[in-house]
CSV table of C-alpha atoms in Angstrom, one decimal:
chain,number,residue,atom,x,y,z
A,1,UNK,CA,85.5,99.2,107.5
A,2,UNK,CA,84.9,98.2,104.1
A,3,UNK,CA,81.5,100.1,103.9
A,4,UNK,CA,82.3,103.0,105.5
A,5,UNK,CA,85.0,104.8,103.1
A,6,UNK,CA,83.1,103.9,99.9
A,7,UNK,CA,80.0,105.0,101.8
A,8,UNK,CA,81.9,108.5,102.6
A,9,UNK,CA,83.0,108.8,98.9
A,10,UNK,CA,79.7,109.6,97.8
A,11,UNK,CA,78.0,110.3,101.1
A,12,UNK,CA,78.3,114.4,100.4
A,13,UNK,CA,77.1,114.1,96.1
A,14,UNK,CA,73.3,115.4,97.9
A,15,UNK,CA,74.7,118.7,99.3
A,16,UNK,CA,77.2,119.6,96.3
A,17,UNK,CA,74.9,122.5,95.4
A,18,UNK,CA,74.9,123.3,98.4
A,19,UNK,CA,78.1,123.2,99.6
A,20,UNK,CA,79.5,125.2,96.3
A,21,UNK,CA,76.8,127.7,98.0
A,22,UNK,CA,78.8,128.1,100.8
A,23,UNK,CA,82.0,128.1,99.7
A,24,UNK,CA,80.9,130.5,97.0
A,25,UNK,CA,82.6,128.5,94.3
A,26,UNK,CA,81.7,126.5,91.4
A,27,UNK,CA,79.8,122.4,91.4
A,28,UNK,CA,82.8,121.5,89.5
A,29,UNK,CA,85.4,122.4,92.6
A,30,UNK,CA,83.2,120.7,94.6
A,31,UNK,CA,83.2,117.2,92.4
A,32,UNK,CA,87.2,117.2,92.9
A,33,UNK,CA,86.5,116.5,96.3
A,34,UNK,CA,85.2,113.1,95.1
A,35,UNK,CA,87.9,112.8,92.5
A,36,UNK,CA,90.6,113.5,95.2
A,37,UNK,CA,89.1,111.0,97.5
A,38,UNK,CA,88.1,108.1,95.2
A,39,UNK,CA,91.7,107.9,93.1
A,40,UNK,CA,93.6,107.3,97.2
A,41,UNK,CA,91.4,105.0,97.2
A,42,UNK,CA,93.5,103.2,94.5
A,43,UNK,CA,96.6,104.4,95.3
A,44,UNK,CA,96.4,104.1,99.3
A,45,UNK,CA,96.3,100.2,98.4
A,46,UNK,CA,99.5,100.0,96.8
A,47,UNK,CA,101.4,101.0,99.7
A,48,UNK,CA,98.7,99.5,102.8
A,49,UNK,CA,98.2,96.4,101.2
A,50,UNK,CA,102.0,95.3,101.0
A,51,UNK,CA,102.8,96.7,104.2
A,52,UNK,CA,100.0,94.4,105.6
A,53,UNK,CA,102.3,91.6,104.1
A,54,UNK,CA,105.0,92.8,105.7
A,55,UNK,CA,103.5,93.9,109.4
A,56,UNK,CA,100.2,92.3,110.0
A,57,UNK,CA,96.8,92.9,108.9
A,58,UNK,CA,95.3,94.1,112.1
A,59,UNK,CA,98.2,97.1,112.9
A,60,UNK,CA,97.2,98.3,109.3
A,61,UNK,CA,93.3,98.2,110.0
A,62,UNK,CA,93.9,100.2,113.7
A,63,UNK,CA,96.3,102.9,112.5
A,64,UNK,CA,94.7,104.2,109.4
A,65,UNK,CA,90.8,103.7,110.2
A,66,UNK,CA,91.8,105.9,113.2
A,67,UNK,CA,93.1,108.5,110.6
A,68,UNK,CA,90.3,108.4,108.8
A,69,UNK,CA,88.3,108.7,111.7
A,70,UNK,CA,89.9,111.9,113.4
A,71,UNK,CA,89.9,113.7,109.2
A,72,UNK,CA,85.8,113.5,109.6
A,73,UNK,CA,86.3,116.3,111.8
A,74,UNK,CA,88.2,118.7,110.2
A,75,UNK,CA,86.4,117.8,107.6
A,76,UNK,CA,83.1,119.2,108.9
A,77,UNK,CA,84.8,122.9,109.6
A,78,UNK,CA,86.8,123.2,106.5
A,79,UNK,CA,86.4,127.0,106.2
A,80,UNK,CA,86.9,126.9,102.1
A,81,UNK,CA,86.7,124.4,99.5
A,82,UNK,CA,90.8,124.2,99.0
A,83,UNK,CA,91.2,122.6,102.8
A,84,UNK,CA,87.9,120.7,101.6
A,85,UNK,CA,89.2,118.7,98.7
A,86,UNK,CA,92.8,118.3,100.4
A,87,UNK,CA,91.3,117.0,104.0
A,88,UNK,CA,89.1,114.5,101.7
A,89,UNK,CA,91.9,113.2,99.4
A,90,UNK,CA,94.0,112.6,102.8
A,91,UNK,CA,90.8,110.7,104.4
A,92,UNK,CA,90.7,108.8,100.8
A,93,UNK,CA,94.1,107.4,101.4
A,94,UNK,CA,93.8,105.7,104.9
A,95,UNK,CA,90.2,105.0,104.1
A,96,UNK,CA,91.3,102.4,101.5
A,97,UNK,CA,92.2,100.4,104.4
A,98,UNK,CA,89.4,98.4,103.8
A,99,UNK,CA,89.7,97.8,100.4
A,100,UNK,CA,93.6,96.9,100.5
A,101,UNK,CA,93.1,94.3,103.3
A,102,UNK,CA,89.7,92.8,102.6
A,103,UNK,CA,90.1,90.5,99.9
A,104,UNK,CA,93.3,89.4,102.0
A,105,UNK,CA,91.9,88.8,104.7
A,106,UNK,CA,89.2,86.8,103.3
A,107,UNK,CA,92.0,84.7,102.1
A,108,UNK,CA,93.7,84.2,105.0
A,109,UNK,CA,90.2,83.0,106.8
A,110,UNK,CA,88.3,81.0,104.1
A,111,UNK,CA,89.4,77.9,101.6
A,112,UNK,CA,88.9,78.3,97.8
A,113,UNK,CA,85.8,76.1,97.4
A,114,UNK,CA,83.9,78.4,99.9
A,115,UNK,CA,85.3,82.1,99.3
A,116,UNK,CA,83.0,83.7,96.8
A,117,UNK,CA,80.1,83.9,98.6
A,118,UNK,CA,82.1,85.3,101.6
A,119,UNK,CA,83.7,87.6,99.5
A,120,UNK,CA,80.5,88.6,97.9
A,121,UNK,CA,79.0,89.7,101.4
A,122,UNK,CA,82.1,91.6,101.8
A,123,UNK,CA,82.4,92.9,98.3
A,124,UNK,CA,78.9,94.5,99.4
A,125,UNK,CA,80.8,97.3,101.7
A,126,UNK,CA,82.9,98.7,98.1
A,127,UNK,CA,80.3,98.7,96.3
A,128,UNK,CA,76.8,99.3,98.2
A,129,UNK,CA,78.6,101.9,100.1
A,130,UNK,CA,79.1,104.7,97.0
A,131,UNK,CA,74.8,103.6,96.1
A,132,UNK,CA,73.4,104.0,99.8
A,133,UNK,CA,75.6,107.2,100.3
A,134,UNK,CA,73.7,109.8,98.7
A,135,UNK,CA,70.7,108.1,100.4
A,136,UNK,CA,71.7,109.4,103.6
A,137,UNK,CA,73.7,112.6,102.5
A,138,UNK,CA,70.4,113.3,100.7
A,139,UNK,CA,68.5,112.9,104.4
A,140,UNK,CA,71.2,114.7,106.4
A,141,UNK,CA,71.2,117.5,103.9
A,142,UNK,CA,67.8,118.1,103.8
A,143,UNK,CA,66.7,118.2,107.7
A,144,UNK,CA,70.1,119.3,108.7
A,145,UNK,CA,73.2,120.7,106.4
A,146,UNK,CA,76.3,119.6,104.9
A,147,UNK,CA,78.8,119.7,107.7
A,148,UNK,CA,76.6,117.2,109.8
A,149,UNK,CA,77.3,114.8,107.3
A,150,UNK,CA,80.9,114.6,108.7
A,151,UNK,CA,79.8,114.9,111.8
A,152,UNK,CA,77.8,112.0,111.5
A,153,UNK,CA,80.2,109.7,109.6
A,154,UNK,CA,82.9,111.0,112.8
A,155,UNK,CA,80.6,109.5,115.3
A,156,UNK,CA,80.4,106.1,113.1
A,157,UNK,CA,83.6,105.8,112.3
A,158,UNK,CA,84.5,106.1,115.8
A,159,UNK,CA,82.4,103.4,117.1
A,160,UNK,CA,83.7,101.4,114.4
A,161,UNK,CA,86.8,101.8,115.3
A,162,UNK,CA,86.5,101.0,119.0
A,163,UNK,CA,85.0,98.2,118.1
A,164,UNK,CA,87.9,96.7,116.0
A,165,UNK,CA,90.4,97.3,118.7
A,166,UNK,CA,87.9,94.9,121.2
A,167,UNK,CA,87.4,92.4,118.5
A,168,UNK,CA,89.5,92.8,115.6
A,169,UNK,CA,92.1,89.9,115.3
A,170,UNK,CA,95.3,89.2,113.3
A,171,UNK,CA,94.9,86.8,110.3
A,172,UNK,CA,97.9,87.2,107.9
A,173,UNK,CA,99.4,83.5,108.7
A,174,UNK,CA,103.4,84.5,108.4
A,175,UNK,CA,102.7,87.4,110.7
A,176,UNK,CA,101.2,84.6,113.3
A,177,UNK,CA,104.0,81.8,112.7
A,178,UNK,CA,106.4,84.3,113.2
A,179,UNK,CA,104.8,85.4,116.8
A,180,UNK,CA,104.7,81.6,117.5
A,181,UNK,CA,107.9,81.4,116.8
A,182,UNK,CA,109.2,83.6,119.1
A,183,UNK,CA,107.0,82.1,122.1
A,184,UNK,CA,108.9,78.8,121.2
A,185,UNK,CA,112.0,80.7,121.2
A,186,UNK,CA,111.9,82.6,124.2
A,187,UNK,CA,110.4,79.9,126.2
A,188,UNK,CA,112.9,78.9,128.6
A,189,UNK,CA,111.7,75.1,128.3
A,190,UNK,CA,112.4,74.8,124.5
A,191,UNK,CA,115.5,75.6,123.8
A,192,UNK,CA,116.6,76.6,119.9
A,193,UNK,CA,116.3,77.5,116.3
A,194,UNK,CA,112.7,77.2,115.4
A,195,UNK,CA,111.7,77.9,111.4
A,196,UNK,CA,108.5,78.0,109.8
A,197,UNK,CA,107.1,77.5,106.0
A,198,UNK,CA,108.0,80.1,103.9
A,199,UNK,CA,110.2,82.0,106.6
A,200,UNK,CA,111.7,85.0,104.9
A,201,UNK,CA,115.2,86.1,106.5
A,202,UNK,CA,115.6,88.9,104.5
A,203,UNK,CA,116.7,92.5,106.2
A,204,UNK,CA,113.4,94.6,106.7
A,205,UNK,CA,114.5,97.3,104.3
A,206,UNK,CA,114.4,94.1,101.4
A,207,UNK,CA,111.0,92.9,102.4
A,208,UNK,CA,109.8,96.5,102.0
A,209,UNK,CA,111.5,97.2,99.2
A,210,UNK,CA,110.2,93.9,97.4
A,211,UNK,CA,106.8,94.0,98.9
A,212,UNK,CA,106.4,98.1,97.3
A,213,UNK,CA,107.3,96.8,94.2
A,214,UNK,CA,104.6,93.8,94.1
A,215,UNK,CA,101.3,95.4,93.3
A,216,UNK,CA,103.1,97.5,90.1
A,217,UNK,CA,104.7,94.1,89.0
A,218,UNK,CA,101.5,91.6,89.0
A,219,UNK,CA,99.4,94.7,87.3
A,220,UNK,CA,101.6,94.7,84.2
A,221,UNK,CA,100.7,91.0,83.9
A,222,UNK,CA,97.7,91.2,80.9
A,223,UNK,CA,95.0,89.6,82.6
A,224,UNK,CA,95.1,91.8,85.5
A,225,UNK,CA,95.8,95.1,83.1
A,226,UNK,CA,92.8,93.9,81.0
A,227,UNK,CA,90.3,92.8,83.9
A,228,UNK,CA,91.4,96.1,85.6
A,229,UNK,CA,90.7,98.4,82.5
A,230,UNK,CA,86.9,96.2,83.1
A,231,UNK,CA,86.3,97.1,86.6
A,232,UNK,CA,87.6,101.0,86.1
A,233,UNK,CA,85.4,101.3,83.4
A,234,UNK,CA,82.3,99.9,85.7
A,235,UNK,CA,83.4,102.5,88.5
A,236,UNK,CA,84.2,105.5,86.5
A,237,UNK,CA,80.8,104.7,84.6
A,238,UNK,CA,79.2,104.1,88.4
A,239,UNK,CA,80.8,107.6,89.7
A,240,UNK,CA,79.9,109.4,86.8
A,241,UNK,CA,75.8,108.4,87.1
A,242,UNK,CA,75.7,108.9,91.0
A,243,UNK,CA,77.4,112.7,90.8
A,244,UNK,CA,75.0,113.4,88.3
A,245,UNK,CA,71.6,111.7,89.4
A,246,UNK,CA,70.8,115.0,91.5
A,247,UNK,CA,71.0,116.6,88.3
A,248,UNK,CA,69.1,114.3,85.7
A,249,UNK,CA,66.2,114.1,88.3
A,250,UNK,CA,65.3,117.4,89.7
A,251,UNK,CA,66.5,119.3,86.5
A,252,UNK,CA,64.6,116.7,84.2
A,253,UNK,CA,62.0,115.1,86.5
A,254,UNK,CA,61.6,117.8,89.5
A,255,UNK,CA,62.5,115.8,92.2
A,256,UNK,CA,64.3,117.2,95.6
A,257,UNK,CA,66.7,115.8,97.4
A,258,UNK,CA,65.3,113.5,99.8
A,259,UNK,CA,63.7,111.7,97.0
A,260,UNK,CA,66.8,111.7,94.7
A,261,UNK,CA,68.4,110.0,97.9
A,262,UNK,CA,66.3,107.3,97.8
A,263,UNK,CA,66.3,106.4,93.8
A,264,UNK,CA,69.7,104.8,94.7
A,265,UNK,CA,68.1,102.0,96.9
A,266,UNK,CA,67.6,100.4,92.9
A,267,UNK,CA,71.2,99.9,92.2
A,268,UNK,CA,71.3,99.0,95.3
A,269,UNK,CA,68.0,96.3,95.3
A,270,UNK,CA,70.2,94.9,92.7
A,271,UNK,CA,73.4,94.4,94.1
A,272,UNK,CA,71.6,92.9,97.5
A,273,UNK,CA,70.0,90.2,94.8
A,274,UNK,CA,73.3,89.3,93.1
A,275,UNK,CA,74.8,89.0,96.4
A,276,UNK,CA,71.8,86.7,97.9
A,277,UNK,CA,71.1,84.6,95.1
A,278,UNK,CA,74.0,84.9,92.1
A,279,UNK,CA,77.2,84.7,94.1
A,280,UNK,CA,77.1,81.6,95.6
A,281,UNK,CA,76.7,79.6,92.1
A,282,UNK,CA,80.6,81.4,91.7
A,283,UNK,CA,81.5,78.5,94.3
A,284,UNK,CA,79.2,76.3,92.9
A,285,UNK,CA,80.8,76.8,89.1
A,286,UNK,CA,83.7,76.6,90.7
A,287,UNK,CA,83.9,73.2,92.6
A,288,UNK,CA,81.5,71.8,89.5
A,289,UNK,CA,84.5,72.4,87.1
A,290,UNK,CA,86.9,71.0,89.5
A,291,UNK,CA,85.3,67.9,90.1
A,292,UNK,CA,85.0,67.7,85.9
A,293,UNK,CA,88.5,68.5,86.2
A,294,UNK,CA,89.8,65.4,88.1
A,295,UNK,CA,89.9,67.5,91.2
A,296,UNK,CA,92.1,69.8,89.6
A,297,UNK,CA,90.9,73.7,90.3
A,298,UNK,CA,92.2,76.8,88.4
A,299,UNK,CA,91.0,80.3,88.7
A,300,UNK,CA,89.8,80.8,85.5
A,301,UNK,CA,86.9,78.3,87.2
A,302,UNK,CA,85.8,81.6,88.7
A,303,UNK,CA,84.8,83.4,85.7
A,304,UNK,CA,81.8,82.0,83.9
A,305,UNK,CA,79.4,83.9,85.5
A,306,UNK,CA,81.0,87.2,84.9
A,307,UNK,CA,79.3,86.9,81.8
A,308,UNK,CA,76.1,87.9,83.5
A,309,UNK,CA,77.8,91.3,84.1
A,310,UNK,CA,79.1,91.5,80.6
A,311,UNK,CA,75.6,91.6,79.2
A,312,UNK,CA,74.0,93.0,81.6
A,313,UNK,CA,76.0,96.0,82.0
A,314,UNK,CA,75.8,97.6,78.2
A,315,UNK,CA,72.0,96.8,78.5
A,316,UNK,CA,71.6,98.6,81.1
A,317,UNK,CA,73.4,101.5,80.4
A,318,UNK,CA,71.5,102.1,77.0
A,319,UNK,CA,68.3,101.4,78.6
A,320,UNK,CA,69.3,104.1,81.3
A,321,UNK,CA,70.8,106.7,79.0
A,322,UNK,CA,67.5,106.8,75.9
A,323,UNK,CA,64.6,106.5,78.8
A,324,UNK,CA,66.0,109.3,80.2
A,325,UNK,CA,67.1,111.1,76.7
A,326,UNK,CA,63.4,110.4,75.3
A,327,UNK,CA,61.7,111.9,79.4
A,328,UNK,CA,60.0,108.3,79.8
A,329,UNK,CA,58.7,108.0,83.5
A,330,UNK,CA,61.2,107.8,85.9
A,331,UNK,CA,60.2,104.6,87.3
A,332,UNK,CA,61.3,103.6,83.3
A,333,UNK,CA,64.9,105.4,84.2
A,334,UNK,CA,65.4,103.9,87.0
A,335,UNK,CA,64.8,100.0,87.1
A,336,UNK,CA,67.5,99.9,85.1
A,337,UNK,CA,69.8,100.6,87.2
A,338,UNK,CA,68.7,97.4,89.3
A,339,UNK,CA,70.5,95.4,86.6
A,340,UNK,CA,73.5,97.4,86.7
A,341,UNK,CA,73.7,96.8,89.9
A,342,UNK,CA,73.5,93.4,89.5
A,343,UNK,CA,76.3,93.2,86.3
A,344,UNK,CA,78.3,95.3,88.6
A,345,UNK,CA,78.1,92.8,91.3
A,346,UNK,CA,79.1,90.3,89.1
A,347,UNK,CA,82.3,91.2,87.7
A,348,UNK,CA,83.9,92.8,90.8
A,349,UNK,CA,83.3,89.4,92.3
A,350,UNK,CA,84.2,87.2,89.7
A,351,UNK,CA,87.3,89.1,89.1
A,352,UNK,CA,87.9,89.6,92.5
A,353,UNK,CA,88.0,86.2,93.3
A,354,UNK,CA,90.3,85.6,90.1
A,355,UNK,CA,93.0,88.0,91.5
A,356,UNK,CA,92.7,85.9,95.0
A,357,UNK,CA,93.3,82.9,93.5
A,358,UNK,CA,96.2,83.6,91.1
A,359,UNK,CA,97.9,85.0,93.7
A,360,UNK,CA,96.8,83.5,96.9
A,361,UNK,CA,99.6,84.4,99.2
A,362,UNK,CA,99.6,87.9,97.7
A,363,UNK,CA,96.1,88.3,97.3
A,364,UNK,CA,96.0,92.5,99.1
A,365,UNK,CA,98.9,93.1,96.5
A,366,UNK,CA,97.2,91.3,93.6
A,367,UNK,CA,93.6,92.9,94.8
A,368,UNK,CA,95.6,96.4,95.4
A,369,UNK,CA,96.9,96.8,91.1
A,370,UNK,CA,93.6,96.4,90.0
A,371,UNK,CA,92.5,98.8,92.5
A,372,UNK,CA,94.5,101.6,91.9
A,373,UNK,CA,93.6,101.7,88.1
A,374,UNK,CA,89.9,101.3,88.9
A,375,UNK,CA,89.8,103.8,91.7
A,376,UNK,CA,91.8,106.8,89.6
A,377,UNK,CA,89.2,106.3,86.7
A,378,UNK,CA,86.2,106.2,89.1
A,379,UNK,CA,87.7,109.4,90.2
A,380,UNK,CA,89.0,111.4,87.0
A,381,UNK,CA,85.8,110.5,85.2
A,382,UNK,CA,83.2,112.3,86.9
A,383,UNK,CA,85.0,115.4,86.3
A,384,UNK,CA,84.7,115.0,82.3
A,385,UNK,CA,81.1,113.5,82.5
A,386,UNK,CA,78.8,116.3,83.2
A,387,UNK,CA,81.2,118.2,79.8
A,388,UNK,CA,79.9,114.7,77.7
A,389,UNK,CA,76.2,115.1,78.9
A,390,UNK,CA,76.1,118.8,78.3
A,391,UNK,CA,77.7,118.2,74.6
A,392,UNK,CA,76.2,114.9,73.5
A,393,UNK,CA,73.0,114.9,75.6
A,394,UNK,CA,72.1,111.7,78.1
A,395,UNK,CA,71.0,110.0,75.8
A,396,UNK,CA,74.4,109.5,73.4
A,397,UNK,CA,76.6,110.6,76.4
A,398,UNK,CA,75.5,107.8,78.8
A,399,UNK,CA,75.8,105.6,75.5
A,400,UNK,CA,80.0,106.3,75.4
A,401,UNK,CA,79.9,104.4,78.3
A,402,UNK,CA,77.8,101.3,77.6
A,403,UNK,CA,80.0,100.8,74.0
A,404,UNK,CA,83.1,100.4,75.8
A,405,UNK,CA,81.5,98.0,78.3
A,406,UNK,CA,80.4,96.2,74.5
A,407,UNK,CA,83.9,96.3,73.6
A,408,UNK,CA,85.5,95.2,76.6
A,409,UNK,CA,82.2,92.2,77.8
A,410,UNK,CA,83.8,89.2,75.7
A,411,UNK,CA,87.2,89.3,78.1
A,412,UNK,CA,85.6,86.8,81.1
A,413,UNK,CA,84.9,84.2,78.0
A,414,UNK,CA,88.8,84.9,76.7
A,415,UNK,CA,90.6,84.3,79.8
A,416,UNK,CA,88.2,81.8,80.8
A,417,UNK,CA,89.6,79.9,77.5
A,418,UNK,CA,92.9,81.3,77.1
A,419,UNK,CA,93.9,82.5,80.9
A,420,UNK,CA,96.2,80.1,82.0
A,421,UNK,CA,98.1,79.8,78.8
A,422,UNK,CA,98.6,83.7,79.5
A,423,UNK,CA,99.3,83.2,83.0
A,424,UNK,CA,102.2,80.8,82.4
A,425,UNK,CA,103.5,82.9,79.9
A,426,UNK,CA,103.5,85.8,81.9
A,427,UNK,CA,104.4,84.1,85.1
A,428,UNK,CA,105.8,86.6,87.6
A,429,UNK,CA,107.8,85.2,90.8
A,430,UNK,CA,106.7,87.0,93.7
């Protein structure tokens, strides 16, 4: 589930031109289909994620994966591109299913010293999703046509969701105590009042109305409004390369589809080597500085090796934006995005994994206000970025991007010093 939506964000990019074709309506319209799509995936979170705190994980997962599911098919005969954009921003919003429950669900199933890497091979859906998308749209759009794409993503999303009413299980624990309580309860052998840890008594209508409110109040708190600004700077910079790749390499380097497709297996190359080799050491720092902290751990432990994406990231981006400026080869252009990859890799997890472990019980709410920031920048800013290529060139256009991610790398090594003095200060009772 956590592959699939991101996957159908981008999934369409090969066939814009082609679908503005057929709609007889500008590339631009088109894009907003994305934009529409990619900012419910940050705001369908703030609403999914605390309801899963509230009802269950699972009930979540069923109910809106099978929304997205059905949308595919509307999707595939939207007659103009109005119903187009409005049928993808709906399947945006219960598509972010996956991305509201994941990292909570990974809390709910893993300790602390053993998360990251888990969370790294999940992390893989969000973010390998948007790079192998265009792969296969580029494929499908090329031996078949655009509609077949939803066609397609229909018949997988189907299967995927049959499959999580067979196997998928609940996880959230309250949700579990509180069956267990009313086994105990209605057993006629044991008699009584039973209570669990952390019971909450509350009317329904208070546990909604507190649980709403939870994602806007831990995003306020600095570190998360800072390490958010990060990450929606990383996927508005991501979105903003992938809807304009078909353009930079058959305008500049005469490439077609199919092969455009399959430039974004680099990205991807490099987010399959942070995963495999990078990720786990995030564990590894982090039990290493809990040891040297008398046993002690803190989630600040998690973010030394962001700093791999902080350097990474700018040096990549100005490596992309002159080799393509100055027409080098575009095997020159395009291992650069292999590091990207890998910076990009590296401070979603990192962070991630921060959120989780500030706010462990809370961890879909905490995950879901950095989200929501992230996901309506990824979506707004490929609407402005072909307007900054075509004034500014690639070259100092692409470069916009990589000097913010200068101004913004040396925030890992400031909260790593300085986090949990601002985490006390800023303490928020959930």
């Amino acid at each position: 589930m956590s592959i699939l939506s991101p996957l159908a964000s981008s999934m369409f990019t090969p066939g814009i031109n082609q679908i503005a074709d057929d709609f007889n309506t500008s590339m631009h319209s088109v894009i907003a289909a994305t934009t529409g799509f990619t900012v419910m995936l940050g705001f369908g979170p703030l609403v999914l994620a605390p309801l899963s705190e509230t009802f269950g994980r699972r009930k979540l997962y069923m109910a809106c994966f099978s929304m997205f599911t059905l949308l595919q098919i509307p999707t595939a005969l939207s007659p103009n591109v109005e119903t187009f954009v409005a049928l993808r921003t709906l399947a945006g919003a219960f598509g972010s299913i996956g991305i509201a429950n994941g990292g909570g669900t990974i809390s709910d199933m893993f300790n602390p010293e053993e998360r990251a890497g888990i969370f790294g091979w999940y992390l893989l859906g969000p973010l390998l999703g948007p790079t192998i998308g265009p792969l296969f749209g580029g494929l499908i759009v090329q031996r078949l046509n655009w509609r077949w794409i939803f066609w397609i993503l229909a018949i997988v999303c189907g299967t995927n969701t049959l499959a999580g009413f067979i196997f998928l299980k609940e996880t959230y624990a309250p949700v579990l105590l509180e069956r267990r309580k009313h086994e105990y309860e209605n057993d006629g052998e044991r008699h009584g009042n039973y209570r669990y840890a952390g019971q909450d008594d509350r009317p329904l209508s208070s546990k909604l109305a507190a649980s709403l409110f939870r994602p806007v109040r831990i995003f306020v708190q600095p570190i998360v409004l800072t390490m958010s600004f990060y990450q929606a700077l990383v996927f508005g910079t991501t979105y903003s390369l992938y809807t304009n790749m078909q353009s930079i390499y058959s305008g500049e380097y005469g490439l077609n589809t199919e092969q455009v497709g399959l430039l974004y297996l680099f990205p991807g190359c490099g987010f399959l080597i942070a995963v495999w080799f990078l990720v786990p050491r995030i564990d590894t720092v982090y039990n290493a500085l809990t040891r040297r902290n008398k046993g002690e751990s803190k989630p600040e432990y998690r973010l030394p090796l962001a700093n791999i994406g902080a350097v990474f990231i700018p040096i990549s981006l100005f490596w992309f934006a002159w080799t393509v400026e100055y027409h080098a080869p575009w095997p020159a252009t395009i291992i650069s995005t292999l590091f990207y990859g890998i910076g990009q890799v590296m401070i979603v997890n990192c962070v991630q994994n921060y959120y989780i472990d500030s706010f462990e019980k809370y961890a879909a709410s905490a995950i879901a206000a950095g989200a929501v920031f992230r996901s309506v920048v990824g979506g707004i800013t490929p609407l402005f970025a072909p307007l900054i290529f075509e004034s500014l060139g690639y070259g100092w256009g692409i470069s916009v991007f990589a000097f913010l991610a200068v101004v913004i790398a040396p925030a890992p090594l400031i909260f790593y010093y300085f986090g949990g003095v601002v985490r006390e200060k800023f303490h928020i009772e959930l």
